[in-house]
CSV table of C-alpha atoms in Angstrom, one decimal:
chain,number,residue,atom,x,y,z
A,1,MET,CA,50.1,202.9,37.4
A,2,ILE,CA,53.9,203.2,37.9
A,3,SER,CA,55.2,206.3,39.6
A,4,GLY,CA,57.9,208.3,38.2
A,5,ASP,CA,59.9,208.6,41.4
A,6,SER,CA,60.9,206.2,44.0
A,7,ILE,CA,60.2,206.3,47.5
A,8,LEU,CA,62.3,205.1,50.6
A,9,ALA,CA,61.4,204.5,54.3
A,10,LEU,CA,62.5,202.9,57.6
A,11,SER,CA,59.9,200.1,57.9
A,12,SER,CA,60.8,198.4,61.0
A,13,GLY,CA,60.4,199.4,64.4
A,14,ARG,CA,61.8,202.3,66.5
A,15,LEU,CA,65.7,202.3,66.8
A,16,PRO,CA,67.9,200.9,68.2
A,17,ALA,CA,66.9,197.5,67.5
A,18,GLY,CA,68.5,194.5,66.5
A,19,ILE,CA,67.8,194.7,62.8
A,20,ALA,CA,66.5,197.8,60.7
A,21,VAL,CA,64.7,197.4,57.4
A,22,ILE,CA,64.8,200.0,54.8
A,23,ARG,CA,62.5,199.6,51.8
A,24,ILE,CA,62.5,201.2,48.6
A,25,SER,CA,60.0,201.2,46.0
A,26,GLY,CA,59.9,202.6,42.3
A,27,PRO,CA,61.9,202.9,39.2
A,28,LYS,CA,65.1,203.4,40.6
A,29,THR,CA,65.1,200.5,42.9
A,30,ARG,CA,67.2,198.4,40.9
A,31,PHE,CA,69.8,201.0,40.2
A,32,VAL,CA,70.2,201.9,43.7
A,33,VAL,CA,70.3,198.3,44.9
A,34,GLU,CA,73.1,197.4,42.5
A,35,THR,CA,75.1,200.7,43.5
A,36,VAL,CA,74.9,200.3,47.3
A,37,ALA,CA,75.3,196.4,47.1
A,38,GLY,CA,78.1,196.8,44.6
A,39,GLY,CA,76.7,194.6,41.8
A,40,LYS,CA,73.6,192.6,40.7
A,41,VAL,CA,71.8,190.6,43.1
A,42,LYS,CA,69.3,187.6,42.6
A,43,ASP,CA,65.7,188.4,42.4
A,44,ARG,CA,63.7,187.1,45.5
A,45,VAL,CA,66.8,185.6,47.3
A,46,ALA,CA,68.3,187.4,50.5
A,47,THR,CA,72.0,188.2,49.6
A,48,LEU,CA,74.5,189.0,52.0
A,49,ARG,CA,76.6,192.1,50.8
A,50,LYS,CA,78.9,194.8,51.9
A,51,LEU,CA,76.8,197.8,51.7
A,52,ARG,CA,78.7,200.9,50.6
A,53,THR,CA,78.4,204.8,49.8
A,54,VAL,CA,78.7,206.0,46.3
A,55,ASP,CA,82.4,206.9,47.2
A,56,GLY,CA,83.0,203.1,48.2
A,57,SER,CA,83.1,203.7,52.0
A,58,LEU,CA,81.5,200.8,53.8
A,59,ILE,CA,78.3,201.3,55.8
A,60,ASP,CA,77.6,198.0,56.9
A,61,ASN,CA,77.2,194.3,56.0
A,62,GLY,CA,73.5,193.5,55.3
A,63,LEU,CA,71.0,191.6,53.6
A,64,VAL,CA,69.6,192.7,50.2
A,65,LEU,CA,66.2,191.7,48.9
A,66,LEU,CA,64.9,192.7,45.5
A,67,PHE,CA,61.2,191.8,44.5
A,68,PRO,CA,60.8,193.0,40.6
A,69,GLY,CA,57.5,194.3,39.7
A,70,PRO,CA,54.8,193.9,38.9
A,71,ASN,CA,54.6,190.8,41.5
A,72,SER,CA,55.7,192.7,44.4
A,73,PHE,CA,53.6,194.3,47.3
A,74,THR,CA,53.5,197.8,45.4
A,75,GLY,CA,53.3,196.5,42.0
A,76,GLU,CA,56.8,198.2,41.2
A,77,ASP,CA,60.3,197.1,41.8
A,78,VAL,CA,60.7,196.9,45.6
A,79,ALA,CA,63.9,196.4,47.6
A,80,GLU,CA,64.6,196.0,51.1
A,81,PHE,CA,68.1,196.3,52.9
A,82,HIS,CA,68.5,194.4,56.3
A,83,VAL,CA,71.2,196.2,58.3
A,84,HIS,CA,72.1,196.4,62.0
A,85,GLY,CA,69.6,198.4,63.8
A,86,GLY,CA,71.7,201.3,65.3
A,87,ARG,CA,70.5,205.0,64.7
A,88,ALA,CA,73.9,205.8,63.0
A,89,VAL,CA,73.7,202.8,60.6
A,90,ALA,CA,70.1,203.4,59.6
A,91,GLY,CA,70.5,207.1,59.1
A,92,LYS,CA,73.6,206.7,57.1
A,93,MET,CA,71.6,204.0,54.9
A,94,LEU,CA,68.7,206.5,54.5
A,95,GLU,CA,71.0,209.5,53.7
A,96,ILE,CA,72.7,207.6,51.0
A,97,ILE,CA,69.7,206.1,49.2
A,98,ALA,CA,67.8,209.3,49.5
A,99,GLY,CA,70.7,211.2,47.8
A,100,PHE,CA,70.0,209.4,44.4
A,101,ASP,CA,68.1,211.4,42.0
A,102,GLY,CA,64.4,210.5,41.7
A,103,VAL,CA,64.6,209.0,45.4
A,104,ARG,CA,62.6,210.5,47.9
A,105,HIS,CA,61.3,209.8,51.5
A,106,ALA,CA,57.9,208.1,51.6
A,107,GLU,CA,54.7,209.8,53.2
A,108,PRO,CA,52.7,208.0,55.6
A,109,GLY,CA,51.0,204.7,54.0
A,110,GLU,CA,52.6,205.5,50.5
A,111,PHE,CA,54.0,202.0,49.9
A,112,THR,CA,50.3,200.7,50.6
A,113,ARG,CA,48.6,203.6,48.7
A,114,ARG,CA,50.8,202.5,45.5
A,115,ALA,CA,49.8,198.9,46.2
A,116,LEU,CA,46.1,200.1,45.9
A,117,LEU,CA,46.7,202.4,42.7
A,118,ASN,CA,48.5,199.4,41.0
A,119,GLY,CA,45.6,197.0,41.7
A,120,LYS,CA,47.4,194.8,44.3
A,121,LEU,CA,44.7,195.6,46.9
A,122,ASP,CA,41.4,196.9,47.3
A,123,LEU,CA,40.2,199.7,49.3
A,124,VAL,CA,38.7,197.3,52.3
A,125,GLU,CA,42.0,195.1,52.0
A,126,THR,CA,44.1,198.4,52.6
A,127,GLU,CA,42.1,199.4,55.5
A,128,ALA,CA,42.2,195.9,56.7
A,129,LEU,CA,46.1,196.3,56.4
A,130,ALA,CA,46.0,199.3,58.7
A,131,ASP,CA,44.1,197.5,61.0
A,132,LEU,CA,46.7,194.7,61.3
A,133,VAL,CA,49.4,197.0,62.0
A,134,ASN,CA,47.5,198.4,64.8
A,135,ALA,CA,46.2,195.2,66.3
A,136,GLU,CA,46.9,194.7,69.9
A,137,THR,CA,44.6,191.8,70.6
A,138,GLU,CA,44.0,188.6,69.0
A,139,ALA,CA,40.5,188.9,68.2
A,140,GLN,CA,41.7,192.2,66.5
A,141,ARG,CA,44.6,190.3,64.6
A,142,ARG,CA,41.9,187.5,63.6
A,143,PHE,CA,39.6,190.5,62.4
A,144,ALA,CA,42.2,192.3,60.4
A,145,VAL,CA,43.7,189.2,58.7
A,146,GLN,CA,40.5,188.0,57.7
A,147,ASN,CA,39.7,191.3,55.7
A,148,ALA,CA,43.0,191.7,54.4
A,149,GLU,CA,42.9,188.1,52.9
A,150,GLY,CA,39.7,189.8,50.7
A,151,VAL,CA,36.9,187.8,52.6
A,152,GLN,CA,35.0,191.0,53.3
A,153,SER,CA,35.8,192.5,49.8
A,154,GLU,CA,34.4,189.2,48.2
A,155,LEU,CA,31.2,189.8,50.1
A,156,TYR,CA,30.6,193.3,48.9
A,157,LEU,CA,31.8,192.4,45.4
A,158,GLY,CA,29.5,189.4,45.2
A,159,TRP,CA,26.4,191.6,46.1
A,160,ARG,CA,27.6,194.2,43.5
A,161,ARG,CA,27.9,191.3,40.8
A,162,ARG,CA,24.4,190.3,41.4
A,163,LEU,CA,23.0,193.8,41.2
A,164,ILE,CA,24.7,194.6,37.9
A,165,HIS,CA,23.2,191.2,36.5
A,166,ALA,CA,19.8,192.2,37.9
A,167,ARG,CA,20.0,195.8,36.3
A,168,ALA,CA,21.2,194.0,33.1
A,169,MET,CA,18.3,191.8,32.9
A,170,ILE,CA,15.6,194.6,33.8
A,171,GLU,CA,17.1,196.7,31.1
A,172,ALA,CA,17.3,193.8,28.5
A,173,GLU,CA,13.5,193.2,29.0
A,174,ILE,CA,13.0,197.1,28.6
A,175,ASP,CA,14.9,197.2,25.6
A,176,PHE,CA,14.2,193.9,23.8
A,177,ALA,CA,11.0,192.5,25.1
A,178,ASP,CA,10.1,191.4,21.5
A,179,GLU,CA,13.4,189.6,21.0
A,180,ASP,CA,13.1,185.7,21.1
A,181,ASP,CA,16.4,185.3,23.3
A,182,VAL,CA,15.0,187.5,26.0
A,183,PRO,CA,12.5,186.0,28.7
A,184,GLY,CA,9.2,187.0,28.6
A,185,SER,CA,9.3,188.5,32.1
A,186,VAL,CA,12.5,188.4,34.3
A,187,SER,CA,11.1,190.6,36.9
A,188,ASP,CA,10.0,187.9,39.6
A,189,THR,CA,13.2,186.1,39.5
A,190,VAL,CA,15.4,189.7,39.5
A,191,TRP,CA,13.2,191.1,42.2
A,192,SER,CA,13.0,188.2,44.3
A,193,ASP,CA,17.0,188.0,44.5
A,194,VAL,CA,17.2,192.0,45.2
A,195,ARG,CA,14.7,191.4,48.0
A,196,ALA,CA,16.9,188.8,49.7
A,197,MET,CA,19.7,191.1,49.3
A,198,VAL,CA,18.2,193.7,51.5
A,199,GLY,CA,17.9,191.2,53.9
A,200,GLU,CA,21.5,189.9,53.8
A,201,ILE,CA,22.8,193.6,53.7
A,202,GLY,CA,20.6,194.5,57.0
A,203,ARG,CA,21.8,191.5,58.7
A,204,HIS,CA,25.4,192.3,57.9
A,205,VAL,CA,25.1,195.9,59.2
A,206,ASP,CA,23.5,194.8,62.2
A,207,GLY,CA,26.9,193.1,62.9
A,208,PHE,CA,28.9,196.5,63.2
A,209,HIS,CA,28.7,196.8,67.0
A,210,ALA,CA,30.3,193.5,67.2
A,211,ALA,CA,33.1,194.9,64.9
A,212,GLU,CA,33.1,198.2,66.9
A,213,ILE,CA,33.9,195.8,70.1
A,214,ILE,CA,36.9,194.2,68.5
A,215,ARG,CA,38.4,197.4,67.4
A,216,ASP,CA,37.4,199.7,70.2
A,217,GLY,CA,36.9,197.3,73.1
A,218,PHE,CA,34.1,195.8,75.1
A,219,GLU,CA,32.9,198.6,77.4
A,220,VAL,CA,32.6,197.9,81.0
A,221,VAL,CA,31.4,200.6,83.5
A,222,ILE,CA,31.7,200.3,87.2
A,223,LEU,CA,29.1,202.1,89.3
A,224,GLY,CA,27.8,202.3,92.8
A,225,ALA,CA,27.6,204.6,95.9
A,226,PRO,CA,30.5,206.4,97.3
A,227,ASN,CA,32.9,203.9,99.1
A,228,ALA,CA,31.1,201.0,97.5
A,229,GLY,CA,34.8,199.7,96.5
A,230,LYS,CA,34.8,201.1,93.0
A,231,SER,CA,38.1,202.4,92.7
A,232,SER,CA,39.5,199.3,94.8
A,233,LEU,CA,38.2,197.0,92.1
A,234,PHE,CA,39.3,199.3,89.2
A,235,ASN,CA,42.6,199.2,90.9
A,236,ALA,CA,42.5,195.4,91.1
A,237,LEU,CA,41.5,194.7,87.6
A,238,ALA,CA,44.4,197.1,86.2
A,239,ARG,CA,46.9,195.5,88.7
A,240,ARG,CA,48.2,198.8,89.5
A,241,GLU,CA,47.2,202.0,91.7
A,242,ALA,CA,45.4,203.7,88.8
A,243,ALA,CA,42.7,205.4,91.0
A,244,ILE,CA,42.8,207.0,94.2
A,245,VAL,CA,41.2,205.0,97.1
A,246,THR,CA,40.3,206.8,100.2
A,247,ASP,CA,37.3,206.8,102.9
A,248,GLU,CA,36.6,210.0,102.0
A,249,PRO,CA,33.2,210.1,99.8
A,250,GLY,CA,33.5,211.8,96.4
A,251,THR,CA,37.2,211.0,95.9
A,252,THR,CA,36.6,210.0,92.2
A,253,ARG,CA,35.3,213.2,90.3
A,254,ASP,CA,36.1,212.2,86.7
A,255,LEU,CA,36.0,208.9,84.6
A,256,LEU,CA,39.1,206.9,84.8
A,257,GLU,CA,39.6,204.1,82.3
A,258,VAL,CA,41.8,200.9,81.9
A,259,VAL,CA,42.2,198.6,78.8
A,260,LEU,CA,42.3,194.9,79.5
A,261,ASP,CA,43.0,192.2,77.2
A,262,LEU,CA,40.8,189.1,78.4
A,263,HIS,CA,41.5,185.9,76.2
A,264,GLY,CA,42.3,187.9,73.2
A,265,VAL,CA,39.5,190.5,73.5
A,266,ARG,CA,40.3,194.2,74.3
A,267,VAL,CA,38.1,195.2,77.6
A,268,ARG,CA,37.8,198.9,78.6
A,269,VAL,CA,36.8,199.3,82.0
A,270,THR,CA,35.7,202.5,83.4
A,271,ASP,CA,35.7,203.8,87.2
A,272,THR,CA,33.0,206.5,87.7
A,273,ALA,CA,32.1,208.8,90.5
A,274,GLY,CA,30.0,207.4,93.6
A,275,LEU,CA,26.3,207.9,93.0
A,276,ARG,CA,24.6,209.7,95.8
A,277,GLU,CA,21.6,212.3,96.4
A,278,ALA,CA,22.5,216.0,96.8
A,279,PRO,CA,26.2,216.0,96.1
A,280,GLY,CA,28.3,219.2,95.8
A,281,LYS,CA,28.4,221.0,92.4
A,282,ILE,CA,31.7,219.6,91.2
A,283,GLU,CA,30.9,216.2,92.2
A,284,ALA,CA,27.5,216.4,90.5
A,285,ILE,CA,29.1,216.7,87.5
A,286,GLY,CA,31.0,213.6,88.0
A,287,ILE,CA,27.8,211.8,88.6
A,288,GLU,CA,26.2,212.7,85.5
A,289,LYS,CA,29.2,211.8,83.5
A,290,ALA,CA,28.8,208.3,85.2
A,291,ARG,CA,25.0,208.0,84.4
A,292,ALA,CA,25.9,209.1,80.7
A,293,LYS,CA,28.5,206.4,80.5
A,294,ALA,CA,26.6,203.6,81.9
A,295,HIS,CA,24.0,204.2,79.0
A,296,THR,CA,26.4,203.4,76.3
A,297,ALA,CA,28.3,200.6,78.1
A,298,ASP,CA,28.2,196.8,77.1
A,299,LEU,CA,28.3,195.6,80.8
A,300,VAL,CA,27.5,197.5,83.8
A,301,LEU,CA,28.9,196.3,87.3
A,302,LEU,CA,26.6,197.7,90.1
A,303,LEU,CA,28.8,197.4,93.1
A,304,GLU,CA,27.4,197.3,96.7
A,305,ASP,CA,29.4,197.5,100.3
A,306,LEU,CA,28.1,194.5,102.3
A,307,ALA,CA,29.0,195.9,105.5
A,308,ASP,CA,27.3,199.5,104.6
A,309,PRO,CA,24.7,199.1,101.9
A,310,SER,CA,23.6,202.6,100.4
A,311,ALA,CA,21.0,203.2,97.8
A,312,ILE,CA,22.1,205.0,94.6
A,313,GLY,CA,18.9,206.3,93.4
A,314,ASN,CA,17.0,205.3,90.0
A,315,MET,CA,19.6,204.2,87.8
A,316,PRO,CA,17.9,202.7,84.5
A,317,VAL,CA,20.4,201.0,82.4
A,318,GLU,CA,19.7,199.3,79.1
A,319,ALA,CA,22.9,197.6,79.2
A,320,PRO,CA,23.4,194.2,81.1
A,321,ALA,CA,24.4,194.5,84.7
A,322,LEU,CA,25.9,192.5,87.2
A,323,ARG,CA,25.1,193.1,90.8
A,324,ILE,CA,28.1,192.8,93.0
A,325,GLY,CA,28.6,192.8,96.7
A,326,THR,CA,31.9,194.0,97.7
A,327,LYS,CA,34.2,193.9,100.9
A,328,VAL,CA,32.9,190.4,101.6
A,329,ASP,CA,36.3,189.8,103.7
A,330,LEU,CA,34.4,191.7,106.6
A,331,LEU,CA,31.5,189.1,106.7
A,332,LYS,CA,33.2,186.1,107.2
A,333,GLY,CA,30.9,183.6,108.9
A,334,LEU,CA,27.8,185.1,107.6
A,335,PRO,CA,25.5,183.3,105.0
A,336,ARG,CA,25.9,184.1,101.2
A,337,LEU,CA,23.7,186.8,99.9
A,338,GLU,CA,22.0,185.3,97.0
A,339,VAL,CA,20.8,188.6,95.7
A,340,TYR,CA,24.0,189.2,94.1
A,341,ASP,CA,25.5,187.9,91.1
A,342,ALA,CA,29.0,187.8,92.6
A,343,LEU,CA,30.8,188.4,96.1
A,344,ILE,CA,34.3,190.0,95.8
A,345,SER,CA,36.8,191.3,98.1
A,346,THR,CA,39.9,193.3,96.8
A,347,VAL,CA,41.7,192.6,100.0
A,348,ASP,CA,41.9,189.0,100.0
A,349,GLY,CA,41.1,188.3,96.3
A,350,THR,CA,37.8,186.4,96.9
A,351,GLY,CA,35.6,186.4,93.5
A,352,LEU,CA,38.0,188.6,91.5
A,353,ALA,CA,39.2,185.8,89.1
A,354,GLU,CA,35.4,184.6,88.7
A,355,LEU,CA,34.5,188.1,88.0
A,356,LEU,CA,37.2,188.6,85.1
A,357,ALA,CA,36.1,185.3,83.6
A,358,GLU,CA,32.7,186.0,83.5
A,359,ILE,CA,33.4,189.8,81.9
A,360,GLY,CA,35.7,187.9,79.4
A,361,ARG,CA,33.0,185.4,78.5
A,362,ARG,CA,30.5,188.2,78.0
A,363,ALA,CA,32.9,190.2,75.8
A,364,ALA,CA,33.6,187.1,73.6
A,365,ALA,CA,29.9,186.4,73.3
A,366,ALA,CA,29.5,190.0,72.1
A,367,ILE,CA,32.0,189.8,69.4
A,368,GLY,CA,30.4,186.5,67.9
A,369,ASP,CA,32.1,183.7,65.8
A,370,ALA,CA,35.4,184.4,64.9
A,371,GLY,CA,34.5,183.5,61.3
A,372,ASP,CA,31.8,185.9,61.0
A,373,ILE,CA,32.2,188.7,58.4
A,374,LEU,CA,31.4,192.0,59.8
A,375,PRO,CA,31.6,195.5,58.4
A,376,SER,CA,34.9,197.0,59.9
A,377,ARG,CA,34.2,200.8,59.1
A,378,LEU,CA,31.5,203.3,59.9
A,379,ARG,CA,32.0,204.3,56.0
A,380,HIS,CA,31.2,200.6,55.0
A,381,VAL,CA,27.8,201.1,57.5
A,382,GLU,CA,26.8,204.1,55.9
A,383,LEU,CA,27.2,203.1,52.2
A,384,LEU,CA,25.7,199.6,52.9
A,385,ASN,CA,22.8,201.6,54.3
A,386,GLU,CA,22.6,203.8,51.3
A,387,THR,CA,22.6,200.7,49.1
A,388,ARG,CA,19.9,199.1,50.9
A,389,ARG,CA,17.6,202.3,50.8
A,390,PHE,CA,18.1,202.4,47.2
A,391,LEU,CA,17.2,198.6,46.7
A,392,ILE,CA,14.1,199.1,49.0
A,393,SER,CA,13.0,202.1,46.9
A,394,ALA,CA,13.3,200.0,43.8
A,395,LEU,CA,11.6,197.2,45.2
A,396,SER,CA,8.5,199.4,46.1
A,397,GLY,CA,8.4,201.5,43.0
A,398,GLN,CA,6.3,199.2,40.7
A,399,GLU,CA,4.2,202.3,39.7
A,400,ARG,CA,7.4,204.2,38.5
A,401,GLY,CA,8.2,201.9,35.6
A,402,GLN,CA,11.2,199.9,35.0
A,403,GLU,CA,13.5,202.4,34.0
A,404,LEU,CA,13.4,204.2,37.1
A,405,ARG,CA,13.8,200.9,39.1
A,406,ALA,CA,16.7,200.3,37.2
A,407,GLU,CA,18.4,203.5,37.9
A,408,GLU,CA,17.9,202.8,41.7
A,409,LEU,CA,19.8,199.5,41.1
A,410,ARG,CA,22.7,201.6,39.3
A,411,LEU,CA,22.9,203.9,42.4
A,412,ALA,CA,23.1,200.9,44.9
A,413,VAL,CA,25.8,199.4,42.5
A,414,ASP,CA,27.5,202.6,42.8
A,415,ARG,CA,27.6,202.9,46.6
A,416,LEU,CA,28.9,199.1,46.9
A,417,GLY,CA,31.6,200.1,44.3
A,418,ARG,CA,32.8,202.8,46.5
A,419,ILE,CA,33.4,200.6,49.5
A,420,VAL,CA,36.0,198.7,47.7
A,421,GLY,CA,37.1,201.4,45.6
A,422,ALA,CA,35.8,199.9,42.2
A,423,VAL,CA,34.7,203.6,41.5
A,424,ASP,CA,36.1,206.8,42.2
A,425,VAL,CA,37.1,207.5,45.6
A,426,GLU,CA,40.1,209.9,45.3
A,427,ASP,CA,38.5,212.2,48.1
A,428,LEU,CA,38.6,209.2,50.8
A,429,LEU,CA,42.4,208.2,50.0
A,430,ASP,CA,44.2,211.1,51.9
A,431,VAL,CA,42.0,210.3,55.0
A,432,ILE,CA,42.7,206.7,54.9
A,433,PHE,CA,46.4,206.6,54.4
A,434,SER,CA,47.2,209.5,56.8
A,435,GLN,CA,46.4,206.9,59.6
A,436,PHE,CA,49.3,204.7,58.3
A,437,CYS,CA,52.7,204.8,59.7
A,438,ILE,CA,55.7,205.7,57.5
A,439,GLY,CA,57.2,202.8,55.7
A,440,LYS,CA,53.9,200.9,55.2
């Protein structure tokens, strides 16, 4: 699919900058390049040219690159102008190029959308490209690159090919059971592979939480009684005064969050209200939020003031917890208290490096091996679960006949196709591409 109009955008970062990259894609690309650059340029070669307006006025000296379709990112003719990154220069270039007939400014994600519609990317690779643009940590970058390279797509397409083959064998057995070139019974082989696929998909779906941690972060929640040192630890981890620290109980009323990058893994640390009995009305709301947050955490840090231990009441949490003794600087000369997993002081820094290392180790363990193929979107999980349900229904439907079981396989194939965009997913595209930046 080649579009009738050409699209234009500033594809580099916020101005001013050292270099501004202006991208154009579509049928008018070559004409625009030859007009602005004052003549033909070699394909796929960076060429230094004087860039001029239509009336010949000089805009800037810059590099021009032309990538003829279909061997380009979008599948259409694509060009880039690399000019000095001042607002006036970039603005003038955009103004002049947008003034050509048939050229307009691109919508968010429209370059990538054209790549998808022209068969240069599938839907999973497109989503991975958005993740790569938004990646903030090394784990997010690795995850996005792996999926953008098609590893995840190939897994889903492989399952789809196996199911198409299984369905073909079942229907052949139904329609041509008397023919010599059709095996007497393919059911055992087909349904054995379907059964194996149910297990494979189930194990893959189980990895979604690890993918959520890569994308959204490893959740660490700090709990403890009032004045146990929660906000002091929170500030120490954030390396700034992110929370108010006073001797007055109940200072922290709401949830406070800071994001850390520990060895390439995104970690979200939440400070909470002090837990105690009979709090005031507003403080009670904060305590309830703290308890609710703890139930969704990946790791809980249970803090206790070594100089003045206070009970926090019944606090059952499903998440792994580290019991931490705080203010150890006040107990110099006393023996270590072995009931704690760590002893820390935010005054002299005792134990903080070790605590950070342990949090980082647990976060890395939670995302698993860097080579694992994980479902990267909730929509993938939902469609995979539907696929699995159809397969289980087909496996358990011997009494319904092969025709209905084959239909269950067709529905499973359809759901896998929807993940990668092999079947109609037009209703999803606006949602997906609204997450992209202009110029990508």
